[in-house]
Coordinates of C-alpha atoms and ligand atoms in Angstrom, one line a residue:
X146 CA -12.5 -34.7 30.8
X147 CA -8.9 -34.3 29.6
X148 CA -7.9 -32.0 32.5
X149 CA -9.8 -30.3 35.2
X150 CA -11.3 -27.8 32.7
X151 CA -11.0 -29.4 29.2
X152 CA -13.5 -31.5 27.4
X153 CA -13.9 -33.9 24.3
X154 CA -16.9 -34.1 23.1
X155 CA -18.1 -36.7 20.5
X156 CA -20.6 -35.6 18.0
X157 CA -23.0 -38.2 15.6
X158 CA -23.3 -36.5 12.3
X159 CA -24.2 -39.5 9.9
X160 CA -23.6 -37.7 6.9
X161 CA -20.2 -36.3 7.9
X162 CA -17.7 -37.9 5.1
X163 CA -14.2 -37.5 7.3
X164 CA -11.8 -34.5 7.0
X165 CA -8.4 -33.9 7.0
X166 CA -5.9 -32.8 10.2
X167 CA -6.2 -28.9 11.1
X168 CA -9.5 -28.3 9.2
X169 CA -12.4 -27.2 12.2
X170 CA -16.0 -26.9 12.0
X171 CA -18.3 -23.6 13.1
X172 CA -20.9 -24.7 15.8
X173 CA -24.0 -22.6 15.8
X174 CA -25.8 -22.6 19.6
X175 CA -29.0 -21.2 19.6
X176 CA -31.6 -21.0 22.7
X177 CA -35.2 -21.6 23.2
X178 CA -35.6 -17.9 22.8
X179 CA -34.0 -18.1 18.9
X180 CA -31.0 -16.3 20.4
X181 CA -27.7 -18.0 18.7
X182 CA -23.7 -17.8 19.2
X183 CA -21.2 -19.3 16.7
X184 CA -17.9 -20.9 17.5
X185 CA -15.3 -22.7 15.6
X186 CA -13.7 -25.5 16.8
X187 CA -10.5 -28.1 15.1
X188 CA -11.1 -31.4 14.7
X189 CA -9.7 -34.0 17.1
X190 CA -9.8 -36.9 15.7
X191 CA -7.0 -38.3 12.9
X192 CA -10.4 -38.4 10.4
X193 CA -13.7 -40.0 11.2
X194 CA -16.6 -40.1 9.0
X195 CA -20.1 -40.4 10.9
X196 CA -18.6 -38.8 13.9
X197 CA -17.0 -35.0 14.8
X198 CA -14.7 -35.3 17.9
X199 CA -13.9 -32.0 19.2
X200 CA -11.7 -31.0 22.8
X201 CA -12.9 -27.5 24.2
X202 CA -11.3 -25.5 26.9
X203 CA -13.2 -23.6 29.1
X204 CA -12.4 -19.9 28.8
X205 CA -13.5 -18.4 31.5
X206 CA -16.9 -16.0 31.5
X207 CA -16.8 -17.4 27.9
X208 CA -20.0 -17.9 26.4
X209 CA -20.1 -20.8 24.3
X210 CA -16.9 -22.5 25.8
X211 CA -18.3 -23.3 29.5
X212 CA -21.5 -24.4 28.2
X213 CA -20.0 -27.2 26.0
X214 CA -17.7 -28.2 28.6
X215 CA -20.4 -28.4 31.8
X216 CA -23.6 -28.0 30.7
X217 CA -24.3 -29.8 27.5
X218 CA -25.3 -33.2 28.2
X219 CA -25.8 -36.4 26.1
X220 CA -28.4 -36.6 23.3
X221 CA -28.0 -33.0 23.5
X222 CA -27.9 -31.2 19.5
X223 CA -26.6 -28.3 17.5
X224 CA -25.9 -27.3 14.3
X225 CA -22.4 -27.8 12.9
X226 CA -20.8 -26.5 9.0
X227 CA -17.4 -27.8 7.8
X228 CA -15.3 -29.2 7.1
X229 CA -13.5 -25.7 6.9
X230 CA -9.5 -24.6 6.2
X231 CA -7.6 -24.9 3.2
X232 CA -4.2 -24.0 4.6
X233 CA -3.7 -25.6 8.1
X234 CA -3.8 -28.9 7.5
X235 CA -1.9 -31.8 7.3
X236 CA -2.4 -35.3 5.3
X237 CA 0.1 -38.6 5.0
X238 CA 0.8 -38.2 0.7
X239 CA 3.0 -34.8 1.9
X240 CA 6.9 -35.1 2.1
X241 CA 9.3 -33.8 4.5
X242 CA 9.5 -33.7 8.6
X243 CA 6.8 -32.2 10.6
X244 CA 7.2 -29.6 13.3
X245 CA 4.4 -28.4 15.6
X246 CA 4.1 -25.9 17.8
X247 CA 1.0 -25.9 20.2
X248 CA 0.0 -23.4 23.0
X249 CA -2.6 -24.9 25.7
X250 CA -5.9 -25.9 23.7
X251 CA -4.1 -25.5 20.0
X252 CA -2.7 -28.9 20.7
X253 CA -6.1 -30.1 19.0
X254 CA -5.7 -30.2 15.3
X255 CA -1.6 -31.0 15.8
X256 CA -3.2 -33.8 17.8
X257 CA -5.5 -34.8 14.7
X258 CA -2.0 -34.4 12.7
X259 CA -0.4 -37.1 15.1
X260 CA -3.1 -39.3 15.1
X261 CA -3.3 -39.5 11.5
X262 CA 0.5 -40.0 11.0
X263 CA 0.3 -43.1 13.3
X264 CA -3.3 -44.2 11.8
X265 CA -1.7 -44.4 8.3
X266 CA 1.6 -45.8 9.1
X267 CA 4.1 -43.1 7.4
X268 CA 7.7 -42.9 8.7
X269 CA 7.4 -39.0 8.7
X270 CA 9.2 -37.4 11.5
X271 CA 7.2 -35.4 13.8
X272 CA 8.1 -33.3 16.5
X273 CA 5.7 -31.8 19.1
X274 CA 6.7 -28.9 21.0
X275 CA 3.8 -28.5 23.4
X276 CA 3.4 -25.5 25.7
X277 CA 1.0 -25.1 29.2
X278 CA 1.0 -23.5 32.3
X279 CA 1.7 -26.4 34.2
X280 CA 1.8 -30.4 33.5
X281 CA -2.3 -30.3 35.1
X282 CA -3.2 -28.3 31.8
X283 CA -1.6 -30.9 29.4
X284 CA -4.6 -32.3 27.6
X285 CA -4.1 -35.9 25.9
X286 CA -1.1 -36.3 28.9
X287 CA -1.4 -40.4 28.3
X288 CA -1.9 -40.5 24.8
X289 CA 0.9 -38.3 24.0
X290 CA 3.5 -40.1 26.0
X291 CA 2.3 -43.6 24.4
X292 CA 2.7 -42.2 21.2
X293 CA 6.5 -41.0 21.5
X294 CA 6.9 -44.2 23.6
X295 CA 5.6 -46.6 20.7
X296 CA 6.8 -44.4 17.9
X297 CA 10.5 -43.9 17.2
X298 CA 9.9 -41.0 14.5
X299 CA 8.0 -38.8 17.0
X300 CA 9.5 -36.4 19.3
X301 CA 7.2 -34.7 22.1
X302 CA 8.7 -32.0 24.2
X303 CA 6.5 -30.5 26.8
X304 CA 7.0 -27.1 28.3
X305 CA 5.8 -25.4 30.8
X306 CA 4.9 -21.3 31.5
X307 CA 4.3 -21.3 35.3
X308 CA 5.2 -24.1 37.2
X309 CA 6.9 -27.8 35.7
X310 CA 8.0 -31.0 37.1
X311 CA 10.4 -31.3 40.0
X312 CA 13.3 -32.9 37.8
X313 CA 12.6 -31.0 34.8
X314 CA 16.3 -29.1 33.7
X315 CA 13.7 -26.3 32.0
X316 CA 13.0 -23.3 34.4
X317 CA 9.2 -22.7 33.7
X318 CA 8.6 -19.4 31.4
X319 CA 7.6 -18.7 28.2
X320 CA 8.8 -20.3 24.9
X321 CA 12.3 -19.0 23.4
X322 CA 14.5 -19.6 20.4
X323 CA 16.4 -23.0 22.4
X324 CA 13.0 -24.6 23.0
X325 CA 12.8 -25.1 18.8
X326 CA 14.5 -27.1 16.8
X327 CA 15.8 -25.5 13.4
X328 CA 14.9 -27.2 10.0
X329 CA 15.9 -30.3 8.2
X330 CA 15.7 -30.9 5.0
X331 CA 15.0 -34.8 4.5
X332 CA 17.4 -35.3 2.1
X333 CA 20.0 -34.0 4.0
X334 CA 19.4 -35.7 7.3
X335 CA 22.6 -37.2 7.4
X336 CA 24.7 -34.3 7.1
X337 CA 21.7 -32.7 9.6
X338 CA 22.5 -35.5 12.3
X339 CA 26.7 -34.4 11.4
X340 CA 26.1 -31.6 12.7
X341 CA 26.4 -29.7 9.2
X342 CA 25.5 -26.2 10.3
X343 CA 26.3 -24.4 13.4
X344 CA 22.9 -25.3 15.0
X345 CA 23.2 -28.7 13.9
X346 CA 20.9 -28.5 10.5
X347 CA 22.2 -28.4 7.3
X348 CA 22.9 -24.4 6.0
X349 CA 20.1 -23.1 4.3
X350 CA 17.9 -26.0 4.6
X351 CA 14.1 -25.1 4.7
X352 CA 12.2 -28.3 4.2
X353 CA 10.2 -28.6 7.6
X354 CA 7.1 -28.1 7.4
X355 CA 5.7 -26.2 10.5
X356 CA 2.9 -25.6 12.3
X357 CA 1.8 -23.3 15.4
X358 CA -1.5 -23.3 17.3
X359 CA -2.7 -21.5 20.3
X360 CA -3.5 -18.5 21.7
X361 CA -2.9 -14.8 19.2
X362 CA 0.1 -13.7 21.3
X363 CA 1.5 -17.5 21.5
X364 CA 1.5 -18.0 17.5
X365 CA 2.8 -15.0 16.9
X366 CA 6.1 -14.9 19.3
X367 CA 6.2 -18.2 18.2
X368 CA 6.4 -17.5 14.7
X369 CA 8.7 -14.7 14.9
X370 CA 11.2 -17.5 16.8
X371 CA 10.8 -20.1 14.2
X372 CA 11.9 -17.8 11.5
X373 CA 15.0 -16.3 14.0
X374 CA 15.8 -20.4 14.3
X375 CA 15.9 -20.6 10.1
X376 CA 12.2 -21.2 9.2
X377 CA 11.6 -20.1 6.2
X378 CA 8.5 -18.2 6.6
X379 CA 6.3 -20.4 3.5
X380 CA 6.9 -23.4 5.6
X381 CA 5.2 -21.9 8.8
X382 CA 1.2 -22.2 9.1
X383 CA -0.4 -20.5 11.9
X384 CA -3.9 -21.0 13.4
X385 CA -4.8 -18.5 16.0
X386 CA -7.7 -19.7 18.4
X387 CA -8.6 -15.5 19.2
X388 CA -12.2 -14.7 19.7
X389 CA -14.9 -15.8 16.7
X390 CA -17.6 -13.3 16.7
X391 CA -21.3 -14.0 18.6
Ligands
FAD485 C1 -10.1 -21.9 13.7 C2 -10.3 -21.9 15.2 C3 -10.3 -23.2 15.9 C4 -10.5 -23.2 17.3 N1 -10.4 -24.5 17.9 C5 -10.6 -24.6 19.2 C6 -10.5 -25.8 19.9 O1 -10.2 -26.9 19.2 N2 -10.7 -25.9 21.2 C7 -10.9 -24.7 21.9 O2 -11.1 -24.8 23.2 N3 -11.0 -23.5 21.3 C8 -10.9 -23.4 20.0 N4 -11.0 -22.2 19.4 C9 -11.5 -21.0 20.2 C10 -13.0 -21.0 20.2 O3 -13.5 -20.7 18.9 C11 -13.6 -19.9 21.1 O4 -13.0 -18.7 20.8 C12 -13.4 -20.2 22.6 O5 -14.0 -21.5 22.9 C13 -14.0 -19.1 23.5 O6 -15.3 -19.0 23.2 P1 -16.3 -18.5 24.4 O7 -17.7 -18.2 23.7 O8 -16.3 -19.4 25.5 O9 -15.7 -17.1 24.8 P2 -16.2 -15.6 24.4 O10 -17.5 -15.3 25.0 O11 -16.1 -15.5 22.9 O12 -15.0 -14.7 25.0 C14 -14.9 -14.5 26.4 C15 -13.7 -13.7 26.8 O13 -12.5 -14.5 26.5 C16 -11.7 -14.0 25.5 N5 -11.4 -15.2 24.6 C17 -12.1 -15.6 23.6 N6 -11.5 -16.7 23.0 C18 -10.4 -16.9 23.7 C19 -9.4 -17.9 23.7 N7 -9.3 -18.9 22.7 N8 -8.3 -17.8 24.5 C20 -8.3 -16.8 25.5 N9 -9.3 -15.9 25.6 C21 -10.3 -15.9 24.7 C22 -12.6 -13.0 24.8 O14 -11.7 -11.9 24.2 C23 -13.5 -12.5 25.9 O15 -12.8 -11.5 26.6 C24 -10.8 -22.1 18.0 C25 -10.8 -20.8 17.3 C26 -10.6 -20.8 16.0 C27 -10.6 -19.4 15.3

C-alpha cells in the first residue's frame, strides 16, 4: 500500500521488453461469466523489462479500481496491451529542464520520469509540483523526499487542497499561478538565476519542458496557469486520468 487507499502492484510479463516514462498499458478484466472491463493504467516504474509495475487509486464505487487495489491477490492474472503513448513521455537523450505537474494518482508516470532521470544519471533539472488533499494521500511520500534529499537537480514541492502540515506557510486550496515556476531556458540559466525577467526567468524564454497529470479538471486549470506563468503551450503535455470506457 502507498497510502490508505493506493496500491502498487507488480506484474510478471516475461516478454515485456521495457518502455519509456508516461507510456501506460490497457488492462482487460474479465469474469468467469466472459464479462470484461478495460482500464488503462501509467507505468510506474523508471523502465523494466520482464515486469509492469503499476500504482492504482481506488475510486470509489469504481469498478475496476477497487478490485485491483483489495481484491486481486497474488498469482492472480489478466490480460495487459502496451506499451501505449507517443506524446507523454519522457526519456534521458532530451535536452532542457523538466517541469511536472501531478494531481493525486497522476503522480505515476512523473514518478516513472524521476525514476528514470536518477536511474540514468543525467544532470537534468527536474521540478515536481505535486498536489493532494492532504499529506495522507501523498503516494511515494518516502521515496520522494529521498530523491530531492540525495539529488541536488531535483526540486519537489508538495501541495495540499484540504488540509497541510502544521508549519507549512501554504494555506491549503487549490493550485494557482504562485505555486508554478515560469520557464527557463537552459542556456540562459545564468541570467534566469539574475533574475533576468520580472518573474525571475529570462524574457521570452520557453525551453521547459512540462508536464501535467491528474484528474480532467486538475490538467486543465493547470494548463491554463502554466501558460498565464509563460509556458508556451508546445512545451506543455497533458494526460488526463477521466473515465476509460467498460
Ligand atoms: C492514460 C491513463 C492512465 C491512467 N493511469 C492511472 C494510474 O496510473 N493510476 C490510477 O489509479 N488511475 C489511472 N487512470 C485512471 C483509470 O484508467 C480508471 O479510470 C480509474 O482507475 C477508475 O476506474 P474504475 O473502473 O475504478 O471506475 P469507473 O467504474 O470507470 O468509474 C466510477 C465513477 O468514478 C468516476 N471516475 C472514473 N475515473 C475517475 C478518476 N480517475 N478520477 C475520479 N473519478 C473517476 C466515473 O466518472 C464514475 O462516476 C488512468 C487513466 C488514463 C486515461
Amino acid at each position: 500500500m502507498e497510502t490508505r487507499s493506493a496500491k502498487t502492484l507488480l506484474f510478471s510479463v516475461p516478454d515485456w521488453d521495457g518502455h519509456d516514462p508516461g507510456q501506460h498499458v490497457d488492462l482487460k478484466l474479465t469474469s468467469a461469466d466472459g464479462y470484461s472491463a478495460q482500464r488503462s493504467y501509467s507505468l510506474a516504474s523508471a523502465s523494466s523489462p520482464g515486469w509492469v509495475e503499476l500504482t492504482v487509486q481506488t475510486v470509489q464505487n469504481g469498478e475496476v479500481s477497487p478490485y485491483l487495489v483489495e481484491t486481486m491477490q497474488t498469482g492472480d492474472e489478466l490480460q495487459l496491451r502496451g506499451p501505449i503513448g507517443g506524446w507523454f513521455r519522457w526519456h534521458a537523450d532530451l535536452s532542457g529542464p523538466v517541469l511536472l505537474i501531478g494531481g493525486g494518482s497522476g503522480i505515476v508516470p512523473l514518478m516513472a520520469m524521476l525514476r528514470r532521470r536518477v536511474e540514468s544519471g543525467v544532470t537534468t533539472p527536474f521540478h515536481l509540483v505535486y498536489v493532494t488533499r492532504t499529506p495522507d494521500h501523498v503516494i511515494y511520500s518516502n521515496e520522494l523526499a529521498t530523491m530531492a534529499q540525495l539529488h541536488p537537480g531535483i526540486v519537489i514541492d508538495r501541495l495540499y487542497t484540504r488540509a497541510g502540515l502544521v508549519d507549512d506557510v501554504r494555506a491549503p486550496g487549490r493550485l494557482t499561478l504562485a505555486d508554478l515556476p515560469g520557464s527557463v531556458d537552459a542556456s540562459d540559466a545564468v541570467d534566469a538565476v539574475a533574475g533576468t525577467g520580472s518573474n525571475g526567468t529570462h524574457p521570452g524564454a520557453s525551453r521547459t519542458r512540462v508536464y501535467v497529470c491528474g484528474p480532467t479538471g486538475f490538467v486543465e486549470n493547470a494548463a491554463q496557469l502554466l501558460q498565464e506563468r509563460g509556458h508556451a503551450p508546445e512545451m506543455i503535455r497533458t494526460e488526463r486520468f477521466g473515465p476509460t470506457g467498460a
